[in-house]
């Protein structure tokens, strides 16, 4: 940067700092609008990543007939309304289909300190989460009846580790729900963080899920003890499951496999393409995203109008300042440049403060978003869309300052030709 440009920036910065009181409100307005615009972009990207990570490697999701979005949200993201269970016999039939490479059943319904309990098979850890499956930060998969694997978020919030003993709670997350105190589980593994709802899951075997509910047929705690649990694992095979995650031999068979699965239930089963269903959800959420973006840009527009109005009102009171600058050798074009650079400083301050506000919001609201919606907000650098948005903020700020800058140049020319009398 040349000495001339540096001196111009320094002069504009000192001039803006001298009027920091009224200008601070404009900086705050720009900061709020920048934080809102960037937050919408951040939420969109983090939500997409969280949802995509959760269904990575899964070609189809089978379950009882309901809306595709409800099956996806409940079975994978543990949100929305519970779906009806499907017969476990259908799981065996799905596995036997020639186009199916693997099938992982899921059983939902219980919780642990607000985290969903998922009954599944050891295949879950090798098939879900991409080609390499799920990694463990400590321990390994469950092997015994009352073994449990916990996600990274569960471990961080509860302080549990391998070897800890935990008691699960019957039914949905309810303060009145009773605990399965007669069947405590032992933690055998802690999963690495995935940035998906798996981080918030408590994973047990289907046999363990079934054993835990012996005697709970009427929804209340049984009088019998855990000694009534049969020792033969075959007798603990579930009669029903919530949903089945399906991987295919070839993705070219996805539509034929879908028809084959739906034909097994005589109209009671459905199979959804998780990627397609996820796109449909994004289309539904698109209206909300656009609305929030529009609100953010409207806030920015009001801030820019405020900059224009404030600078216009201050021009007349700064005529003596401009006259002194002219006397010191600053040209009329230099006066225009001074006003534009002052606006640039205001915009840059608003952008920096807005970005800091966003980071604070992510740090504060991240755990809540993960707990309530399964969306893992991450501190990440700006992407190309973010930089374009900030560039647009700078450009619009300079555009809003153009009229006051031209007015200041006109005053400067007039006072240069007709100096005001004392």
Tab-separated table of C-alpha atoms in Angstrom:
chain	number	residue	atom	x	y	z
A	1	UNK	CA	0.000	0.000	0.000
A	2	UNK	CA	1.388	3.408	-0.977
A	3	UNK	CA	1.998	6.150	1.590
A	4	UNK	CA	-0.736	8.209	-0.084
A	5	UNK	CA	-3.350	5.452	0.261
A	6	UNK	CA	-2.289	4.725	3.832
A	7	UNK	CA	-2.579	8.387	4.809
A	8	UNK	CA	-6.048	8.587	3.222
A	9	UNK	CA	-7.230	5.524	5.150
A	10	UNK	CA	-5.719	6.880	8.361
A	11	UNK	CA	-7.369	10.251	7.931
A	12	UNK	CA	-10.757	8.658	7.172
A	13	UNK	CA	-10.421	6.333	10.170
A	14	UNK	CA	-9.604	9.183	12.542
A	15	UNK	CA	-12.462	11.251	11.147
A	16	UNK	CA	-14.924	8.386	11.692
A	17	UNK	CA	-13.535	7.722	15.185
A	18	UNK	CA	-14.078	11.372	16.112
A	19	UNK	CA	-17.791	10.838	15.413
A	20	UNK	CA	-17.939	7.318	16.881
A	21	UNK	CA	-20.992	8.079	19.030
A	22	UNK	CA	-23.631	8.490	16.303
A	23	UNK	CA	-21.801	6.150	13.915
A	24	UNK	CA	-21.771	3.282	16.443
A	25	UNK	CA	-25.494	2.758	15.867
A	26	UNK	CA	-24.864	2.359	12.145
A	27	UNK	CA	-22.056	-0.099	12.851
A	28	UNK	CA	-24.414	-2.080	15.114
A	29	UNK	CA	-27.112	-2.178	12.417
A	30	UNK	CA	-24.638	-3.446	9.823
A	31	UNK	CA	-23.273	-5.994	12.312
A	32	UNK	CA	-26.741	-7.381	13.018
A	33	UNK	CA	-27.563	-7.678	9.315
A	34	UNK	CA	-24.211	-9.309	8.510
A	35	UNK	CA	-24.618	-11.774	11.391
A	36	UNK	CA	-28.122	-12.657	10.212
A	37	UNK	CA	-27.151	-13.147	6.557
A	38	UNK	CA	-24.103	-15.259	7.449
A	39	UNK	CA	-26.105	-17.209	10.053
A	40	UNK	CA	-28.657	-18.265	7.447
A	41	UNK	CA	-25.856	-19.493	5.173
A	42	UNK	CA	-24.111	-21.248	8.063
A	43	UNK	CA	-27.304	-22.928	9.254
A	44	UNK	CA	-28.042	-24.127	5.739
A	45	UNK	CA	-24.603	-25.681	5.274
A	46	UNK	CA	-24.382	-27.236	8.752
A	47	UNK	CA	-27.887	-28.664	8.498
A	48	UNK	CA	-27.094	-30.205	5.113
A	49	UNK	CA	-23.847	-31.679	6.434
A	50	UNK	CA	-25.521	-33.101	9.554
A	51	UNK	CA	-28.355	-34.646	7.576
A	52	UNK	CA	-26.079	-35.993	4.829
A	53	UNK	CA	-23.630	-37.564	7.294
A	54	UNK	CA	-26.459	-39.411	8.994
A	55	UNK	CA	-27.577	-41.185	5.803
A	56	UNK	CA	-24.145	-41.687	4.240
A	57	UNK	CA	-23.901	-45.202	2.820
A	58	UNK	CA	-27.655	-45.900	3.071
A	59	UNK	CA	-29.510	-46.530	-0.201
A	60	UNK	CA	-33.038	-47.147	1.118
A	61	UNK	CA	-34.943	-46.824	4.387
A	62	UNK	CA	-37.827	-49.241	4.881
A	63	UNK	CA	-40.614	-48.890	7.412
A	64	UNK	CA	-44.354	-48.917	7.936
A	65	UNK	CA	-46.306	-46.722	5.577
A	66	UNK	CA	-46.296	-43.069	6.586
A	67	UNK	CA	-45.049	-39.887	4.963
A	68	UNK	CA	-41.489	-40.209	3.593
A	69	UNK	CA	-40.302	-37.163	5.528
A	70	UNK	CA	-41.726	-38.472	8.813
A	71	UNK	CA	-40.035	-41.860	8.358
A	72	UNK	CA	-36.701	-40.181	7.568
A	73	UNK	CA	-36.900	-37.695	10.419
A	74	UNK	CA	-37.932	-40.204	13.058
A	75	UNK	CA	-35.847	-43.220	12.054
A	76	UNK	CA	-32.614	-41.365	11.282
A	77	UNK	CA	-32.793	-38.000	13.041
A	78	UNK	CA	-35.084	-39.000	15.942
A	79	UNK	CA	-37.374	-36.039	15.280
A	80	UNK	CA	-41.060	-35.731	14.519
A	81	UNK	CA	-43.826	-38.183	15.310
A	82	UNK	CA	-43.134	-41.869	16.081
A	83	UNK	CA	-43.932	-44.240	13.223
A	84	UNK	CA	-45.702	-47.580	13.505
A	85	UNK	CA	-43.452	-50.581	13.922
A	86	UNK	CA	-42.972	-53.179	11.194
A	87	UNK	CA	-42.772	-56.937	11.639
A	88	UNK	CA	-39.301	-58.353	12.210
A	89	UNK	CA	-40.200	-61.058	9.708
A	90	UNK	CA	-40.076	-58.389	7.020
A	91	UNK	CA	-36.454	-57.731	7.941
A	92	UNK	CA	-35.559	-61.329	7.130
A	93	UNK	CA	-37.475	-61.072	3.860
A	94	UNK	CA	-35.626	-57.855	2.910
A	95	UNK	CA	-32.234	-59.439	3.609
A	96	UNK	CA	-33.096	-62.332	1.269
A	97	UNK	CA	-33.825	-60.050	-1.699
A	98	UNK	CA	-31.127	-60.574	-4.382
A	99	UNK	CA	-30.517	-56.842	-4.818
A	100	UNK	CA	-29.940	-56.221	-1.099
A	101	UNK	CA	-26.329	-56.341	0.144
A	102	UNK	CA	-27.108	-55.640	3.807
A	103	UNK	CA	-29.931	-54.534	6.066
A	104	UNK	CA	-29.636	-52.954	9.521
A	105	UNK	CA	-32.817	-52.852	11.643
A	106	UNK	CA	-33.481	-50.026	14.096
A	107	UNK	CA	-35.638	-50.079	17.211
A	108	UNK	CA	-36.536	-46.794	18.904
A	109	UNK	CA	-38.660	-45.701	21.824
A	110	UNK	CA	-36.514	-45.302	24.964
A	111	UNK	CA	-34.059	-42.607	26.010
A	112	UNK	CA	-31.166	-41.794	28.298
A	113	UNK	CA	-31.085	-38.282	29.790
A	114	UNK	CA	-32.854	-36.941	26.707
A	115	UNK	CA	-30.710	-38.870	24.215
A	116	UNK	CA	-32.479	-41.478	22.042
A	117	UNK	CA	-31.781	-45.168	22.625
A	118	UNK	CA	-31.362	-47.114	19.365
A	119	UNK	CA	-31.552	-50.891	19.251
A	120	UNK	CA	-29.620	-52.289	16.288
A	121	UNK	CA	-27.050	-54.891	15.215
A	122	UNK	CA	-23.220	-54.751	15.168
A	123	UNK	CA	-23.443	-54.290	11.391
A	124	UNK	CA	-24.575	-50.723	12.093
A	125	UNK	CA	-21.003	-49.693	12.942
A	126	UNK	CA	-19.509	-51.011	9.693
A	127	UNK	CA	-22.233	-50.058	7.191
A	128	UNK	CA	-23.564	-46.676	8.339
A	129	UNK	CA	-21.484	-43.501	8.039
A	130	UNK	CA	-19.785	-44.115	4.702
A	131	UNK	CA	-17.472	-46.779	3.239
A	132	UNK	CA	-15.206	-46.853	6.303
A	133	UNK	CA	-18.092	-47.093	8.775
A	134	UNK	CA	-18.033	-45.554	12.235
A	135	UNK	CA	-14.832	-45.156	14.219
A	136	UNK	CA	-14.361	-45.481	17.970
A	137	UNK	CA	-12.494	-42.998	20.116
A	138	UNK	CA	-12.321	-45.682	22.817
A	139	UNK	CA	-13.574	-49.240	23.258
A	140	UNK	CA	-15.520	-51.106	20.601
A	141	UNK	CA	-18.968	-52.412	19.573
A	142	UNK	CA	-21.359	-54.128	21.942
A	143	UNK	CA	-20.912	-57.903	22.263
A	144	UNK	CA	-22.907	-58.918	25.315
A	145	UNK	CA	-26.598	-58.574	26.070
A	146	UNK	CA	-26.314	-55.476	28.229
A	147	UNK	CA	-23.470	-53.704	26.442
A	148	UNK	CA	-24.000	-50.173	25.166
A	149	UNK	CA	-22.137	-47.863	22.778
A	150	UNK	CA	-22.563	-44.102	23.166
A	151	UNK	CA	-22.063	-41.253	20.717
A	152	UNK	CA	-19.480	-38.512	21.170
A	153	UNK	CA	-22.048	-35.930	22.280
A	154	UNK	CA	-23.531	-38.307	24.846
A	155	UNK	CA	-20.080	-38.981	26.285
A	156	UNK	CA	-19.224	-35.281	26.423
A	157	UNK	CA	-22.473	-34.272	28.127
A	158	UNK	CA	-22.766	-37.194	30.558
A	159	UNK	CA	-19.087	-37.716	31.375
A	160	UNK	CA	-19.428	-41.455	30.712
A	161	UNK	CA	-16.551	-43.582	29.442
A	162	UNK	CA	-15.793	-47.227	28.725
A	163	UNK	CA	-16.698	-49.309	31.768
A	164	UNK	CA	-19.344	-46.918	33.097
A	165	UNK	CA	-22.699	-48.340	34.123
A	166	UNK	CA	-25.863	-46.586	32.937
A	167	UNK	CA	-29.605	-47.018	33.409
A	168	UNK	CA	-31.908	-46.322	30.482
A	169	UNK	CA	-35.377	-44.808	30.765
A	170	UNK	CA	-38.559	-46.341	29.364
A	171	UNK	CA	-40.495	-44.468	26.715
A	172	UNK	CA	-40.115	-40.946	25.379
A	173	UNK	CA	-38.233	-38.144	27.099
A	174	UNK	CA	-40.630	-37.551	29.983
A	175	UNK	CA	-39.922	-36.577	33.572
A	176	UNK	CA	-42.541	-39.094	34.719
A	177	UNK	CA	-41.038	-42.014	32.787
A	178	UNK	CA	-39.665	-44.939	34.809
A	179	UNK	CA	-36.122	-46.261	34.581
A	180	UNK	CA	-35.025	-49.730	33.546
A	181	UNK	CA	-33.145	-49.988	36.830
A	182	UNK	CA	-33.333	-53.796	36.878
A	183	UNK	CA	-31.320	-54.022	33.628
A	184	UNK	CA	-28.275	-51.706	33.858
A	185	UNK	CA	-26.008	-51.470	30.828
A	186	UNK	CA	-22.222	-51.230	30.655
A	187	UNK	CA	-20.493	-48.846	28.223
A	188	UNK	CA	-18.177	-50.770	25.895
A	189	UNK	CA	-17.394	-48.084	23.346
A	190	UNK	CA	-17.481	-44.352	22.587
A	191	UNK	CA	-17.861	-43.347	18.931
A	192	UNK	CA	-15.793	-40.672	17.259
A	193	UNK	CA	-17.647	-37.459	16.492
A	194	UNK	CA	-19.429	-37.642	13.138
A	195	UNK	CA	-21.340	-34.357	13.024
A	196	UNK	CA	-24.580	-36.336	12.676
A	197	UNK	CA	-27.393	-37.494	15.016
A	198	UNK	CA	-25.298	-40.595	15.720
A	199	UNK	CA	-23.281	-38.395	18.104
A	200	UNK	CA	-26.421	-38.071	20.241
A	201	UNK	CA	-27.392	-41.757	20.144
A	202	UNK	CA	-27.177	-44.522	22.727
A	203	UNK	CA	-26.754	-47.806	20.816
A	204	UNK	CA	-27.632	-51.247	22.188
A	205	UNK	CA	-28.299	-54.631	20.621
A	206	UNK	CA	-31.781	-55.652	19.530
A	207	UNK	CA	-31.597	-58.541	22.003
A	208	UNK	CA	-30.683	-56.102	24.778
A	209	UNK	CA	-33.576	-53.850	23.766
A	210	UNK	CA	-35.940	-56.811	23.897
A	211	UNK	CA	-34.560	-58.108	27.215
A	212	UNK	CA	-34.912	-54.670	28.765
A	213	UNK	CA	-38.651	-54.652	27.985
A	214	UNK	CA	-39.607	-58.086	29.290
A	215	UNK	CA	-42.594	-57.544	31.558
A	216	UNK	CA	-43.262	-53.997	30.282
A	217	UNK	CA	-46.127	-55.109	28.044
A	218	UNK	CA	-48.586	-52.820	29.846
A	219	UNK	CA	-46.226	-49.842	29.953
A	220	UNK	CA	-45.404	-50.046	33.657
A	221	UNK	CA	-42.385	-51.370	35.490
A	222	UNK	CA	-42.537	-55.171	35.928
A	223	UNK	CA	-42.418	-56.820	39.330
A	224	UNK	CA	-40.054	-59.558	38.148
A	225	UNK	CA	-36.303	-59.033	38.315
A	226	UNK	CA	-33.688	-59.305	35.591
A	227	UNK	CA	-33.257	-62.982	36.501
A	228	UNK	CA	-36.444	-63.687	34.533
A	229	UNK	CA	-34.638	-62.847	31.307
A	230	UNK	CA	-34.114	-66.007	29.204
A	231	UNK	CA	-30.544	-67.026	28.635
A	232	UNK	CA	-31.184	-68.209	25.061
A	233	UNK	CA	-30.555	-65.197	22.724
A	234	UNK	CA	-32.909	-66.684	20.116
A	235	UNK	CA	-35.798	-66.179	22.510
A	236	UNK	CA	-34.918	-62.457	22.615
A	237	UNK	CA	-35.409	-61.910	18.893
A	238	UNK	CA	-37.696	-58.867	18.523
A	239	UNK	CA	-41.135	-59.217	17.032
A	240	UNK	CA	-41.130	-55.668	15.640
A	241	UNK	CA	-38.668	-52.954	14.643
A	242	UNK	CA	-39.067	-49.288	13.814
A	243	UNK	CA	-37.247	-49.167	10.469
A	244	UNK	CA	-34.552	-50.841	8.379
A	245	UNK	CA	-31.537	-49.196	6.756
A	246	UNK	CA	-30.773	-50.935	3.461
A	247	UNK	CA	-27.648	-51.077	1.313
A	248	UNK	CA	-27.838	-52.444	-2.226
A	249	UNK	CA	-25.496	-54.500	-4.374
A	250	UNK	CA	-25.738	-51.785	-7.034
A	251	UNK	CA	-27.422	-48.386	-6.979
A	252	UNK	CA	-28.807	-49.131	-10.451
A	253	UNK	CA	-31.187	-51.548	-8.730
A	254	UNK	CA	-32.584	-48.950	-6.366
A	255	UNK	CA	-36.030	-48.624	-7.944
A	256	UNK	CA	-36.557	-52.347	-8.452
A	257	UNK	CA	-35.424	-52.983	-4.869
A	258	UNK	CA	-37.837	-50.339	-3.657
A	259	UNK	CA	-40.745	-52.011	-5.436
A	260	UNK	CA	-39.689	-55.428	-4.117
A	261	UNK	CA	-39.578	-54.204	-0.516
A	262	UNK	CA	-42.955	-52.467	-0.734
A	263	UNK	CA	-44.523	-55.603	-2.227
A	264	UNK	CA	-43.488	-57.620	0.852
A	265	UNK	CA	-45.921	-55.855	3.145
A	266	UNK	CA	-48.997	-55.989	0.901
A	267	UNK	CA	-49.356	-52.234	1.076
A	268	UNK	CA	-48.234	-51.796	4.690
A	269	UNK	CA	-44.548	-51.157	3.939
A	270	UNK	CA	-42.759	-48.335	2.202
A	271	UNK	CA	-39.169	-47.787	1.121
A	272	UNK	CA	-37.804	-44.291	0.653
A	273	UNK	CA	-34.723	-42.915	-1.067
A	274	UNK	CA	-33.141	-40.884	1.736
A	275	UNK	CA	-31.338	-38.504	-0.618
A	276	UNK	CA	-34.510	-37.685	-2.556
A	277	UNK	CA	-36.553	-37.289	0.624
A	278	UNK	CA	-33.873	-35.014	2.045
A	279	UNK	CA	-34.035	-32.811	-1.058
A	280	UNK	CA	-37.802	-32.587	-0.630
A	281	UNK	CA	-37.306	-31.462	2.957
A	282	UNK	CA	-34.871	-28.773	1.800
A	283	UNK	CA	-37.440	-27.517	-0.669
A	284	UNK	CA	-39.919	-27.188	2.171
A	285	UNK	CA	-37.330	-25.391	4.296
A	286	UNK	CA	-36.312	-23.222	1.341
A	287	UNK	CA	-39.137	-20.754	2.025
A	288	UNK	CA	-37.865	-20.252	5.581
A	289	UNK	CA	-34.307	-19.820	4.329
A	290	UNK	CA	-35.351	-17.225	1.754
A	291	UNK	CA	-37.479	-15.385	4.330
A	292	UNK	CA	-34.618	-15.158	6.816
A	293	UNK	CA	-32.237	-14.024	4.077
A	294	UNK	CA	-34.659	-11.325	2.961
A	295	UNK	CA	-35.017	-10.115	6.553
A	296	UNK	CA	-31.231	-9.930	6.870
A	297	UNK	CA	-30.860	-7.924	3.665
A	298	UNK	CA	-33.733	-5.627	4.690
A	299	UNK	CA	-31.947	-4.912	7.964
A	300	UNK	CA	-28.828	-4.166	5.931
A	301	UNK	CA	-30.821	-1.864	3.620
A	302	UNK	CA	-32.113	0.083	6.611
A	303	UNK	CA	-28.552	0.385	7.929
A	304	UNK	CA	-27.351	1.674	4.548
A	305	UNK	CA	-30.148	4.224	4.428
A	306	UNK	CA	-29.101	5.277	7.904
A	307	UNK	CA	-25.524	5.746	6.719
A	308	UNK	CA	-26.700	7.861	3.806
A	309	UNK	CA	-28.981	9.982	6.003
A	310	UNK	CA	-26.375	10.435	8.750
A	311	UNK	CA	-23.659	11.465	6.311
A	312	UNK	CA	-26.011	13.870	4.509
A	313	UNK	CA	-26.977	15.534	7.795
A	314	UNK	CA	-23.361	15.826	8.847
A	315	UNK	CA	-22.107	17.339	5.589
A	316	UNK	CA	-23.415	20.840	6.314
A	317	UNK	CA	-21.928	20.866	9.822
A	318	UNK	CA	-18.554	19.727	8.443
A	319	UNK	CA	-18.137	22.525	5.874
A	320	UNK	CA	-15.502	24.257	8.010
A	321	UNK	CA	-13.663	20.931	8.356
A	322	UNK	CA	-13.695	20.524	4.580
A	323	UNK	CA	-12.503	24.131	4.133
A	324	UNK	CA	-9.543	23.484	6.429
A	325	UNK	CA	-8.717	20.302	4.495
A	326	UNK	CA	-8.896	22.242	1.227
A	327	UNK	CA	-6.579	24.865	2.692
A	328	UNK	CA	-4.160	22.078	3.573
A	329	UNK	CA	-4.124	20.961	-0.052
A	330	UNK	CA	-6.862	18.306	-0.258
A	331	UNK	CA	-8.649	18.415	-3.608
A	332	UNK	CA	-12.459	18.183	-4.053
A	333	UNK	CA	-11.959	14.623	-5.269
A	334	UNK	CA	-10.040	14.002	-2.065
A	335	UNK	CA	-13.032	15.179	-0.040
A	336	UNK	CA	-15.203	12.686	-1.934
A	337	UNK	CA	-12.670	9.965	-1.293
A	338	UNK	CA	-12.610	10.848	2.412
A	339	UNK	CA	-16.377	10.355	2.753
A	340	UNK	CA	-16.273	7.053	0.888
A	341	UNK	CA	-13.382	5.789	2.999
A	342	UNK	CA	-15.215	6.755	6.190
A	343	UNK	CA	-18.137	4.641	5.001
A	344	UNK	CA	-15.717	1.837	4.222
A	345	UNK	CA	-14.417	1.928	7.800
A	346	UNK	CA	-17.989	1.852	9.122
A	347	UNK	CA	-18.809	-1.128	6.909
A	348	UNK	CA	-15.623	-3.009	7.833
A	349	UNK	CA	-16.274	-2.464	11.540
A	350	UNK	CA	-19.836	-3.753	11.120
A	351	UNK	CA	-18.633	-6.804	9.184
A	352	UNK	CA	-15.994	-7.718	11.769
A	353	UNK	CA	-18.389	-7.262	14.688
A	354	UNK	CA	-21.119	-9.161	12.833
A	355	UNK	CA	-18.771	-12.096	12.182
A	356	UNK	CA	-17.719	-12.131	15.850
A	357	UNK	CA	-21.399	-12.084	16.860
A	358	UNK	CA	-21.998	-15.111	14.631
A	359	UNK	CA	-19.165	-17.065	16.254
A	360	UNK	CA	-20.530	-16.266	19.714
A	361	UNK	CA	-24.014	-17.342	18.617
A	362	UNK	CA	-22.667	-20.639	17.265
A	363	UNK	CA	-20.733	-21.330	20.465
A	364	UNK	CA	-23.766	-20.532	22.641
A	365	UNK	CA	-26.547	-22.070	20.554
A	366	UNK	CA	-24.604	-25.011	19.088
A	367	UNK	CA	-25.373	-27.459	21.942
A	368	UNK	CA	-29.044	-26.427	21.924
A	369	UNK	CA	-29.364	-26.892	18.131
A	370	UNK	CA	-27.752	-30.330	18.408
A	371	UNK	CA	-30.010	-31.341	21.300
A	372	UNK	CA	-33.287	-30.096	19.808
A	373	UNK	CA	-32.821	-30.525	16.058
A	374	UNK	CA	-29.799	-32.780	15.539
A	375	UNK	CA	-28.023	-29.963	13.659
A	376	UNK	CA	-24.369	-29.610	14.598
A	377	UNK	CA	-23.229	-26.012	14.172
A	378	UNK	CA	-19.511	-25.727	13.510
A	379	UNK	CA	-17.023	-22.892	13.604
A	380	UNK	CA	-15.851	-22.762	10.017
A	381	UNK	CA	-14.159	-20.247	7.657
A	382	UNK	CA	-16.258	-18.310	5.195
A	383	UNK	CA	-17.004	-20.044	1.919
A	384	UNK	CA	-17.313	-18.377	-1.472
A	385	UNK	CA	-20.962	-17.416	-0.859
A	386	UNK	CA	-20.015	-15.795	2.429
A	387	UNK	CA	-17.227	-13.754	0.865
A	388	UNK	CA	-19.563	-12.676	-1.949
A	389	UNK	CA	-22.114	-11.550	0.638
A	390	UNK	CA	-19.500	-9.496	2.484
A	391	UNK	CA	-18.312	-8.040	-0.817
A	392	UNK	CA	-21.901	-7.061	-1.563
A	393	UNK	CA	-22.131	-5.353	1.847
A	394	UNK	CA	-19.005	-3.298	1.107
A	395	UNK	CA	-20.217	-2.411	-2.378
A	396	UNK	CA	-23.666	-1.373	-1.187
A	397	UNK	CA	-22.143	0.712	1.611
A	398	UNK	CA	-20.006	2.635	-0.858
A	399	UNK	CA	-23.032	3.061	-3.133
A	400	UNK	CA	-25.117	4.437	-0.252
A	401	UNK	CA	-22.296	6.878	0.572
A	402	UNK	CA	-21.963	8.146	-2.981
A	403	UNK	CA	-24.663	10.827	-2.675
A	404	UNK	CA	-23.230	12.349	0.551
A	405	UNK	CA	-19.745	12.200	-0.991
A	406	UNK	CA	-20.875	14.105	-4.095
A	407	UNK	CA	-22.671	16.639	-1.892
A	408	UNK	CA	-19.483	17.160	0.117
A	409	UNK	CA	-17.489	17.663	-3.104
A	410	UNK	CA	-20.004	20.282	-4.303
A	411	UNK	CA	-19.776	22.152	-1.009
A	412	UNK	CA	-16.005	21.920	-1.186
A	413	UNK	CA	-15.924	23.397	-4.691
A	414	UNK	CA	-18.332	26.187	-3.727
A	415	UNK	CA	-16.399	27.096	-0.608
A	416	UNK	CA	-13.138	26.995	-2.541
A	417	UNK	CA	-14.462	29.512	-5.056
A	418	UNK	CA	-16.445	31.576	-2.529
A	419	UNK	CA	-14.787	31.263	0.867
A	420	UNK	CA	-17.212	31.877	3.731
A	421	UNK	CA	-16.723	35.218	5.445
A	422	UNK	CA	-15.789	35.309	9.094
